[in-house]
PDB file of C-alpha atoms and ligand atoms in Angstrom:
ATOM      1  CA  UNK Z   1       0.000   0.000   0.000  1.00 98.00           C
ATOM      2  CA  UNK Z   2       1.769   3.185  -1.503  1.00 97.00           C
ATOM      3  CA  UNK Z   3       0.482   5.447   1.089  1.00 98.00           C
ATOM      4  CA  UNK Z   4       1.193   3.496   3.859  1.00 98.00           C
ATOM      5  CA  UNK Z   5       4.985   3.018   2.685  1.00 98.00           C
ATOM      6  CA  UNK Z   6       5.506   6.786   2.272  1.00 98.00           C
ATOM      7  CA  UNK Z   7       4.069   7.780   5.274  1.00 98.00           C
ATOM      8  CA  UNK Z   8       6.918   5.278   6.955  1.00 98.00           C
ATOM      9  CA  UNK Z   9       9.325   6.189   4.591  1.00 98.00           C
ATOM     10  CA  UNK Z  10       8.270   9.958   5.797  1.00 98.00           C
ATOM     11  CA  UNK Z  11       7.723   9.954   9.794  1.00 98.00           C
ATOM     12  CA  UNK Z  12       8.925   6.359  10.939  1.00 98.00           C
ATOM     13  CA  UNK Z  13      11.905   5.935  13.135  1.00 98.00           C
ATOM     14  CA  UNK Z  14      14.582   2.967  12.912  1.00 98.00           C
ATOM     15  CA  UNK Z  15      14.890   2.733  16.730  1.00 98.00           C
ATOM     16  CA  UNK Z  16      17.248  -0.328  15.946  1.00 97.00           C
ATOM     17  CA  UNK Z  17      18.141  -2.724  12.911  1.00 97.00           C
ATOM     18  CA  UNK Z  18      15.067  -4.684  14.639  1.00 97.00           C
ATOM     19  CA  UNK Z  19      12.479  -2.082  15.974  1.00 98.00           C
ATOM     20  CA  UNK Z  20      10.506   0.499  13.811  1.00 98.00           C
ATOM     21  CA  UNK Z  21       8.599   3.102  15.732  1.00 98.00           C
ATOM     22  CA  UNK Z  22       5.762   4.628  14.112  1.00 98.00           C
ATOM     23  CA  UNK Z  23       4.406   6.800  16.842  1.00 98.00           C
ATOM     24  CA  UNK Z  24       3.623  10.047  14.735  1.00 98.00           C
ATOM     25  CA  UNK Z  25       0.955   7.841  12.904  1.00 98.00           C
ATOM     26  CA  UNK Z  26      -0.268   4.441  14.335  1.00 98.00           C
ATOM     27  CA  UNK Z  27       1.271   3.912  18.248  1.00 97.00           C
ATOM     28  CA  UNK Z  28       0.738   7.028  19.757  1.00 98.00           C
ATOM     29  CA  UNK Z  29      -0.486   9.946  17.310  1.00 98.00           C
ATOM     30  CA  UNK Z  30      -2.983   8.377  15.269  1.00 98.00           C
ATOM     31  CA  UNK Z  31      -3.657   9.469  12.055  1.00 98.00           C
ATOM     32  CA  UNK Z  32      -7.189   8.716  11.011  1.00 98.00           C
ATOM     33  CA  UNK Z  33      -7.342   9.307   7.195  1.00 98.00           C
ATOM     34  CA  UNK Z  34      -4.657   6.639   7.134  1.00 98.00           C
ATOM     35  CA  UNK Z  35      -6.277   4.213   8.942  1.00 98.00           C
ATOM     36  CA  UNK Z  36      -9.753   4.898   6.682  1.00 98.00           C
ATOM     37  CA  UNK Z  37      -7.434   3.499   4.116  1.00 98.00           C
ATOM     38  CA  UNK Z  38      -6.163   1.102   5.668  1.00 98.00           C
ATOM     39  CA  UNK Z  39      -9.539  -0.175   7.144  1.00 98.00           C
ATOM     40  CA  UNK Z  40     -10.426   0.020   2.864  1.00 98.00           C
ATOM     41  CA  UNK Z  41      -7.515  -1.802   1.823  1.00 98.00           C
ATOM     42  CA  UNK Z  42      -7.792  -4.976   4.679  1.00 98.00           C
ATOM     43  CA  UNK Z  43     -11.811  -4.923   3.551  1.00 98.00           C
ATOM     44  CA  UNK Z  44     -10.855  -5.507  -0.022  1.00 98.00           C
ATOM     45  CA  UNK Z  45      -8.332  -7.899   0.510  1.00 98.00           C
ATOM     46  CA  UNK Z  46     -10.556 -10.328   2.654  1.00 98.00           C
ATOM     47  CA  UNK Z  47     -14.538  -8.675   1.422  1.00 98.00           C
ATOM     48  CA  UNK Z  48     -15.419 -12.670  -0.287  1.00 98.00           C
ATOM     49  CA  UNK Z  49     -13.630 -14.774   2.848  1.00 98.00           C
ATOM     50  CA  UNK Z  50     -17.506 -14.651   4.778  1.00 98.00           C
ATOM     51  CA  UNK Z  51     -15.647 -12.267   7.821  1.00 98.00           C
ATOM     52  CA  UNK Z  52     -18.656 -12.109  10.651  1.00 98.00           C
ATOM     53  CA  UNK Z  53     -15.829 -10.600  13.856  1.00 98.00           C
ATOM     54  CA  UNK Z  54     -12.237  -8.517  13.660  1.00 98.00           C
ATOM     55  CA  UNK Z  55     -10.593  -9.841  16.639  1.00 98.00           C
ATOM     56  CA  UNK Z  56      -7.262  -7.699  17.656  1.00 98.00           C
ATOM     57  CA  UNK Z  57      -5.192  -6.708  20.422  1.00 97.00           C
ATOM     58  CA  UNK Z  58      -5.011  -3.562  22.358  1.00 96.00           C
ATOM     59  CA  UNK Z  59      -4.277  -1.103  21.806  1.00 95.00           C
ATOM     60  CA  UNK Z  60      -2.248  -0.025  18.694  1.00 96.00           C
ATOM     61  CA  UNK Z  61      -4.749  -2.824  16.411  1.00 98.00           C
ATOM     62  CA  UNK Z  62      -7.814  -0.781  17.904  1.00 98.00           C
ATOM     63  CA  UNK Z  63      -7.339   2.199  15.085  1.00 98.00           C
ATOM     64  CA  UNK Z  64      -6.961  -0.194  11.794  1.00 98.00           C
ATOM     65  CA  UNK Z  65      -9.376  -2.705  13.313  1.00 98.00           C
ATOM     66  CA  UNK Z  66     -12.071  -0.362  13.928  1.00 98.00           C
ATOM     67  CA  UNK Z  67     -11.712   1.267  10.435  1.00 98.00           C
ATOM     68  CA  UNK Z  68     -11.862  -2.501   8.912  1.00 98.00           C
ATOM     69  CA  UNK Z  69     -15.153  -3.203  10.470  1.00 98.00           C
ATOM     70  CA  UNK Z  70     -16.567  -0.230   9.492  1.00 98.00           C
ATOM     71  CA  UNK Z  71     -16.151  -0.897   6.163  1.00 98.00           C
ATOM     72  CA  UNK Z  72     -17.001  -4.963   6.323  1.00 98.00           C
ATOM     73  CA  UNK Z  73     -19.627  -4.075   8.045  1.00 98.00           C
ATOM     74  CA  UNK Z  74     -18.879  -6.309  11.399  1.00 98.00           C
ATOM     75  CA  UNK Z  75     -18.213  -5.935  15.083  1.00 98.00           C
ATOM     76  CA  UNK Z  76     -14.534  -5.666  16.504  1.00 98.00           C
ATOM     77  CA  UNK Z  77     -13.326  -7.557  19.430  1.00 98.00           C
ATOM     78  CA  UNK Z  78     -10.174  -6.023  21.294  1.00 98.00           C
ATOM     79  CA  UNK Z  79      -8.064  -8.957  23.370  1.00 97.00           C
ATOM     80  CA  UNK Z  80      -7.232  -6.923  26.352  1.00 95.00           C
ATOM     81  CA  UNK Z  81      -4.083  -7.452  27.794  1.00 92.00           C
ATOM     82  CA  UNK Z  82      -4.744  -6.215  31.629  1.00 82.00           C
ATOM     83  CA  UNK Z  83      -7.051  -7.418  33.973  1.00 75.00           C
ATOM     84  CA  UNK Z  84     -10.004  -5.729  34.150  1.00 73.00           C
ATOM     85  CA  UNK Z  85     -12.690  -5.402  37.417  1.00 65.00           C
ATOM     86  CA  UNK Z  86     -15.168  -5.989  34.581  1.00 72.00           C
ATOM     87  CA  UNK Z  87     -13.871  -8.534  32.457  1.00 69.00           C
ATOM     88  CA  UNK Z  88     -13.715 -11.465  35.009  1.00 72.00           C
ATOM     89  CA  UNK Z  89     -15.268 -14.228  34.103  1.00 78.00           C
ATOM     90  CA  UNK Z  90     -16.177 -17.006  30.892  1.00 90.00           C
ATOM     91  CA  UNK Z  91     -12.623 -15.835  29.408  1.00 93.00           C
ATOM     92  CA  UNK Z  92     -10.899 -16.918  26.493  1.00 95.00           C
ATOM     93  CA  UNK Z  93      -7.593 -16.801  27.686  1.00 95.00           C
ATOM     94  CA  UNK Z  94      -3.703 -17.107  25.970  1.00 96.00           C
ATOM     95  CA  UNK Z  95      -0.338 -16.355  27.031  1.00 94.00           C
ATOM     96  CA  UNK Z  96       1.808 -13.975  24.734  1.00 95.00           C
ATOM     97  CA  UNK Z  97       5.531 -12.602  24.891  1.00 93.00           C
ATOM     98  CA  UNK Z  98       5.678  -9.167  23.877  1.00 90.00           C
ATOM     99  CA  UNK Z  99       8.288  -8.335  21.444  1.00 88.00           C
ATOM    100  CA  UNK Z 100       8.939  -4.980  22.586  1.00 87.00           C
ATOM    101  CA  UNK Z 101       8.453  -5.305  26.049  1.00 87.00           C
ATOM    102  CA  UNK Z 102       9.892  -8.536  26.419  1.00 90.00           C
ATOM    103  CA  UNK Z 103       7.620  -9.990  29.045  1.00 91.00           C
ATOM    104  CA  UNK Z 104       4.880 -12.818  28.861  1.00 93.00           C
ATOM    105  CA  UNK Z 105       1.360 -11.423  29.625  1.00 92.00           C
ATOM    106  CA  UNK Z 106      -2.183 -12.861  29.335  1.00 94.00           C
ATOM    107  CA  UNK Z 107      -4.623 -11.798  26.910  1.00 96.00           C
ATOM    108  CA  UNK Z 108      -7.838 -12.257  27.712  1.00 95.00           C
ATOM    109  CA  UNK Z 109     -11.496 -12.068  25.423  1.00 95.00           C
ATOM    110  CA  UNK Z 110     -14.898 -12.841  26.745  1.00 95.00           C
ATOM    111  CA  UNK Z 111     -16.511 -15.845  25.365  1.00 95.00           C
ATOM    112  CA  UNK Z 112     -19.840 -13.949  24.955  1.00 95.00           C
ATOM    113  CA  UNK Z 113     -18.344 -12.558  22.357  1.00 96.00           C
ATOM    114  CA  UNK Z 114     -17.317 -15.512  19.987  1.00 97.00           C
ATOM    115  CA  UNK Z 115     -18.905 -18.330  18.829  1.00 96.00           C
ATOM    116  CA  UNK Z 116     -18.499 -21.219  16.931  1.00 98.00           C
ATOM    117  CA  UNK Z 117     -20.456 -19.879  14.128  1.00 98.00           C
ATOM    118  CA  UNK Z 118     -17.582 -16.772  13.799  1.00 98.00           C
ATOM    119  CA  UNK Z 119     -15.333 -16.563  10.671  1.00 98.00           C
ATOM    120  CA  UNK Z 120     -12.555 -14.420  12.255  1.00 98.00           C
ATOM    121  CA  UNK Z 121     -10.533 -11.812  10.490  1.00 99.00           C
ATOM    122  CA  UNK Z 122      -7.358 -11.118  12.674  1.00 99.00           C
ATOM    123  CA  UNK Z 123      -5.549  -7.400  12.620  1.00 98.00           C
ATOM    124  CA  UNK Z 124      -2.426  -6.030  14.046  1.00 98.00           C
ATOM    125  CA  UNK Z 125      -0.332  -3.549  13.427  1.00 98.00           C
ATOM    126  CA  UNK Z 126       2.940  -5.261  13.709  1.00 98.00           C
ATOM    127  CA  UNK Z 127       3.882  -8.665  12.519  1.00 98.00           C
ATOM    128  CA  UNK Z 128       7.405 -10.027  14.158  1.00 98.00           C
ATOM    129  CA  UNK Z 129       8.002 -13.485  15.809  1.00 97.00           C
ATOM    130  CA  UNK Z 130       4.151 -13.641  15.428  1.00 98.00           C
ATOM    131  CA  UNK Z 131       4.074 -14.041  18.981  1.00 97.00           C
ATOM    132  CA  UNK Z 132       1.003 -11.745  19.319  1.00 98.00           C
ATOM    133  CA  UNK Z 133      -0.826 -13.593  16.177  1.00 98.00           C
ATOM    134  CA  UNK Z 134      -0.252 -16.706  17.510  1.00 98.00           C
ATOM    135  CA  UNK Z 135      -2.251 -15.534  21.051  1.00 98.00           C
ATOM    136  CA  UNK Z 136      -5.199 -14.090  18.665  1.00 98.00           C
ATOM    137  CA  UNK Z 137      -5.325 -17.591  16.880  1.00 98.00           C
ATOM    138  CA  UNK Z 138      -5.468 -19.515  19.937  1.00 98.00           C
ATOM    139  CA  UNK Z 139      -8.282 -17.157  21.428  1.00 98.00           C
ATOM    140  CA  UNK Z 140     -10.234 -17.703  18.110  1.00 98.00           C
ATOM    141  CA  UNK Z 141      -9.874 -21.794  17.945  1.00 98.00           C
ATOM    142  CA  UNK Z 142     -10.529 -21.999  21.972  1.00 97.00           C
ATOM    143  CA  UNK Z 143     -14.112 -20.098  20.626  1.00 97.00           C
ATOM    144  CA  UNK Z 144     -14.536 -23.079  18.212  1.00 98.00           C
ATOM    145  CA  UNK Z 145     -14.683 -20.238  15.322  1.00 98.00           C
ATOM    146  CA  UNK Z 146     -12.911 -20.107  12.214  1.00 98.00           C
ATOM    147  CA  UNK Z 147      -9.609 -17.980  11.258  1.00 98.00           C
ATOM    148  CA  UNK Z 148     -10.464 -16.101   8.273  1.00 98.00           C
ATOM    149  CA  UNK Z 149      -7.005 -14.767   7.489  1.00 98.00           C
ATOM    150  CA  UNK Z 150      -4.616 -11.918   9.119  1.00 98.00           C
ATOM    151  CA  UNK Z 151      -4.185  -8.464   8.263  1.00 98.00           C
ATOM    152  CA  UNK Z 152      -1.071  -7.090   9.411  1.00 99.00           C
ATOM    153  CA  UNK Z 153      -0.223  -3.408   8.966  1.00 98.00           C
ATOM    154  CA  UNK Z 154       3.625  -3.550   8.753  1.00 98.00           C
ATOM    155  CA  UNK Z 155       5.514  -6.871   8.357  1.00 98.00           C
ATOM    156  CA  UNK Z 156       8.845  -7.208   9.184  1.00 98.00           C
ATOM    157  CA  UNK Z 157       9.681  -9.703   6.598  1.00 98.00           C
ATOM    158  CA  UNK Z 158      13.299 -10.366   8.371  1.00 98.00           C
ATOM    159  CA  UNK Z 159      11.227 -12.157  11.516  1.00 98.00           C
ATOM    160  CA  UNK Z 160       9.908 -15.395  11.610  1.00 98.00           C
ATOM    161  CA  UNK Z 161       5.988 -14.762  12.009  1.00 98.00           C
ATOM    162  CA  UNK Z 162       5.333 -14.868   8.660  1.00 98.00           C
ATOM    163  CA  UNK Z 163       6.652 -17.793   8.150  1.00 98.00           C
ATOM    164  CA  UNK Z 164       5.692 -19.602  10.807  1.00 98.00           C
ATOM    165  CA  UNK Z 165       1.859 -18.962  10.068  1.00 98.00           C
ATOM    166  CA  UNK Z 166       2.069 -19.895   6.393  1.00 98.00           C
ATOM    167  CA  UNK Z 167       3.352 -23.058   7.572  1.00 98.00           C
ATOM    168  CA  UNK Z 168       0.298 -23.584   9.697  1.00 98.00           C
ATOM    169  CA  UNK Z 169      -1.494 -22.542   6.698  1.00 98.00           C
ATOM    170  CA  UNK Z 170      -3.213 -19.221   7.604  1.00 98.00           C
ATOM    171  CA  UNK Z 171      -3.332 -16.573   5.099  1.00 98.00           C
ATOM    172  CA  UNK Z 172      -1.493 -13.333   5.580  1.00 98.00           C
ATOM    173  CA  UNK Z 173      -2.212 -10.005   4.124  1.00 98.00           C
ATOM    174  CA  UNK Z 174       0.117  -6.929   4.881  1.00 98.00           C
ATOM    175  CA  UNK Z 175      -0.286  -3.729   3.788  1.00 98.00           C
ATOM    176  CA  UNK Z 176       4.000  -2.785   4.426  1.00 98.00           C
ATOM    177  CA  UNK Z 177       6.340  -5.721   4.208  1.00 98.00           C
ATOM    178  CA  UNK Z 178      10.147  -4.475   5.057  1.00 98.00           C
ATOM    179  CA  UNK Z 179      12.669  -6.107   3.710  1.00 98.00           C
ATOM    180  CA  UNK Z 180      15.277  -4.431   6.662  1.00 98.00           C
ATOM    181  CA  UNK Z 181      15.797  -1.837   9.042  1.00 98.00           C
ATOM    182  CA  UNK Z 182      19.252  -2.160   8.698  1.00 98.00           C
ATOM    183  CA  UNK Z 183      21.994   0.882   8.686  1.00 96.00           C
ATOM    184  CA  UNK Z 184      18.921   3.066   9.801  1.00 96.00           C
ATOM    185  CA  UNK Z 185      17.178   2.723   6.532  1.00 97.00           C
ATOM    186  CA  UNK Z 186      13.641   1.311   5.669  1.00 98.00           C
ATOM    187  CA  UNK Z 187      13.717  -1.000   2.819  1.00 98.00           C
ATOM    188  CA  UNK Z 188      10.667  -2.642   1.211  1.00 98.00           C
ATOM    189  CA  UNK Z 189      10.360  -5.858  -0.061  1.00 97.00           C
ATOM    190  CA  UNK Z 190       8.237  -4.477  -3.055  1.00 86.00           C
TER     191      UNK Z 190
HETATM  192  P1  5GP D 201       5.234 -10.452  17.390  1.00 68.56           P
HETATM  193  O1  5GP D 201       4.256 -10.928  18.424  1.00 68.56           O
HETATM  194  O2  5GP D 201       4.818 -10.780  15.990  1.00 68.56           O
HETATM  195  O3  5GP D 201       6.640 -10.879  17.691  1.00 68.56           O
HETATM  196  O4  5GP D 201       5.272  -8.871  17.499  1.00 68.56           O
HETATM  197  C1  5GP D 201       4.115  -8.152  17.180  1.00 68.56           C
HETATM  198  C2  5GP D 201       3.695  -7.249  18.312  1.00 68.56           C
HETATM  199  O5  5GP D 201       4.816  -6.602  18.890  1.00 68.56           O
HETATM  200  C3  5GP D 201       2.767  -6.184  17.784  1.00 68.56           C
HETATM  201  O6  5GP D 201       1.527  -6.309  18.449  1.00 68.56           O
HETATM  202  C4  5GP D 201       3.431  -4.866  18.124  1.00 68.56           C
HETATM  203  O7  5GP D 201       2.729  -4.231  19.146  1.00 68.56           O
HETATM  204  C5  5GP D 201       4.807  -5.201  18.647  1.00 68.56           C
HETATM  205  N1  5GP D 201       5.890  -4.917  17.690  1.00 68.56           N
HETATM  206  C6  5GP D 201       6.684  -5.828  17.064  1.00 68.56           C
HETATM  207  N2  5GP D 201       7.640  -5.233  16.354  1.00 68.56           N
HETATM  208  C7  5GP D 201       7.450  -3.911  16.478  1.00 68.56           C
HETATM  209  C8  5GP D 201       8.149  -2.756  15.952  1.00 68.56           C
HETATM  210  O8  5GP D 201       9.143  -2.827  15.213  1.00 68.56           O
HETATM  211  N3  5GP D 201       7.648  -1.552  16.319  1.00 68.56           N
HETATM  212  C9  5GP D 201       6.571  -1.410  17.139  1.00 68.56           C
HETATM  213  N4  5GP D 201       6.156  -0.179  17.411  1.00 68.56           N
HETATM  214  N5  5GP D 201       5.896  -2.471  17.648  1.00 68.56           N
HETATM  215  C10 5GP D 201       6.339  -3.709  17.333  1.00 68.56           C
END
């Protein structure tokens, strides 16, 4: 997605030959036109895979999620990742290490939420070790539902996640696929 690689290419910081930070547009400051398109671009990608839930993590997937559902037309699900006085029971629950905090945590999703008759469309906005997809998956298949694909806003093509997942046969799509951060510099693999 041309936008999407300029707007990297533009205001994303190589905080390491490993760690992009896109705070000026998707982590922190969110920029909402973007994610309009972005929420476009997943929706075309997967519009004939039968999606009935967006299931993502908080909170940087929130933003693209949101604007994906909007234009599929379907609810979004947020895993939360901290306990919560009103989340406490009938939980889908999985264990995930962060990649950039480097500690495990639960994530948690209530099972009223997700059924059996679900065709799940996972989004993030990173893809690494796949660590975080992995989690989402797990939450999905413990709801007896279906894993329609994932939509990933930037892939970092020179980590295992993706992969890992094609192996287990789950479709990717991502909208930003680089290549390497190294030497400071984004490169794409397209
Ligand atoms: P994974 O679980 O695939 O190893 O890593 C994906 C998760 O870690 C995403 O949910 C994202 O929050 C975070 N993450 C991974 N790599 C990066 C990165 O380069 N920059 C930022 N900002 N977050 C990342």
């Amino acid at each position: 997605m041309e936008q999407l690689k300029e707007k990297i290419r533009r205001e994303g910081i190589v905080l390491s030959d490993k760690v992009l930070k896109v705070d000026a547009f998707l982590n922190h400051q969110i920029d909402p036109r973007l994610m309009q398109q972005i929420g476009e671009e997943f929706a075309r990608r997967f519009r004939d895979e039968g999606v009935t839930k967006i299931v993502t993590i908080e909170a940087s997937g929130i933003a693209p999620a949101v604007m994906a559902g909007l234009e599929l037309g379907v609810p979004v699900i947020f895993a939360r990742k901290h306990q919560s006085l009103t989340l406490t029971d009938h939980l889908l629950t999985a264990s995930v290490y962060s990649f950039t905090k480097q500690v495990e945590s639960t994530i948690a999703i209530s099972t009223h939420h997700l059924s059996a008759n679900d065709r799940v469309l996972i989004i993030d906005d990173f893809l690494a070790n796949g660590k975080a997809a992995k989690g989402l998956i797990a939450l999905v298949q413990q709801a007896g539902a279906s894993v329609a694909g994932l939509g990933i806003v930037i892939e970092k093509s020179f980590q295992a996640g993706r992969q890992e997942l094609e192996a287990q046969g789950f479709r990717i799509e991502s909208l930003a696929r680089v290549r390497s951060l190294e030497g400071g510099q984004v490169q794409f693999v397209d």
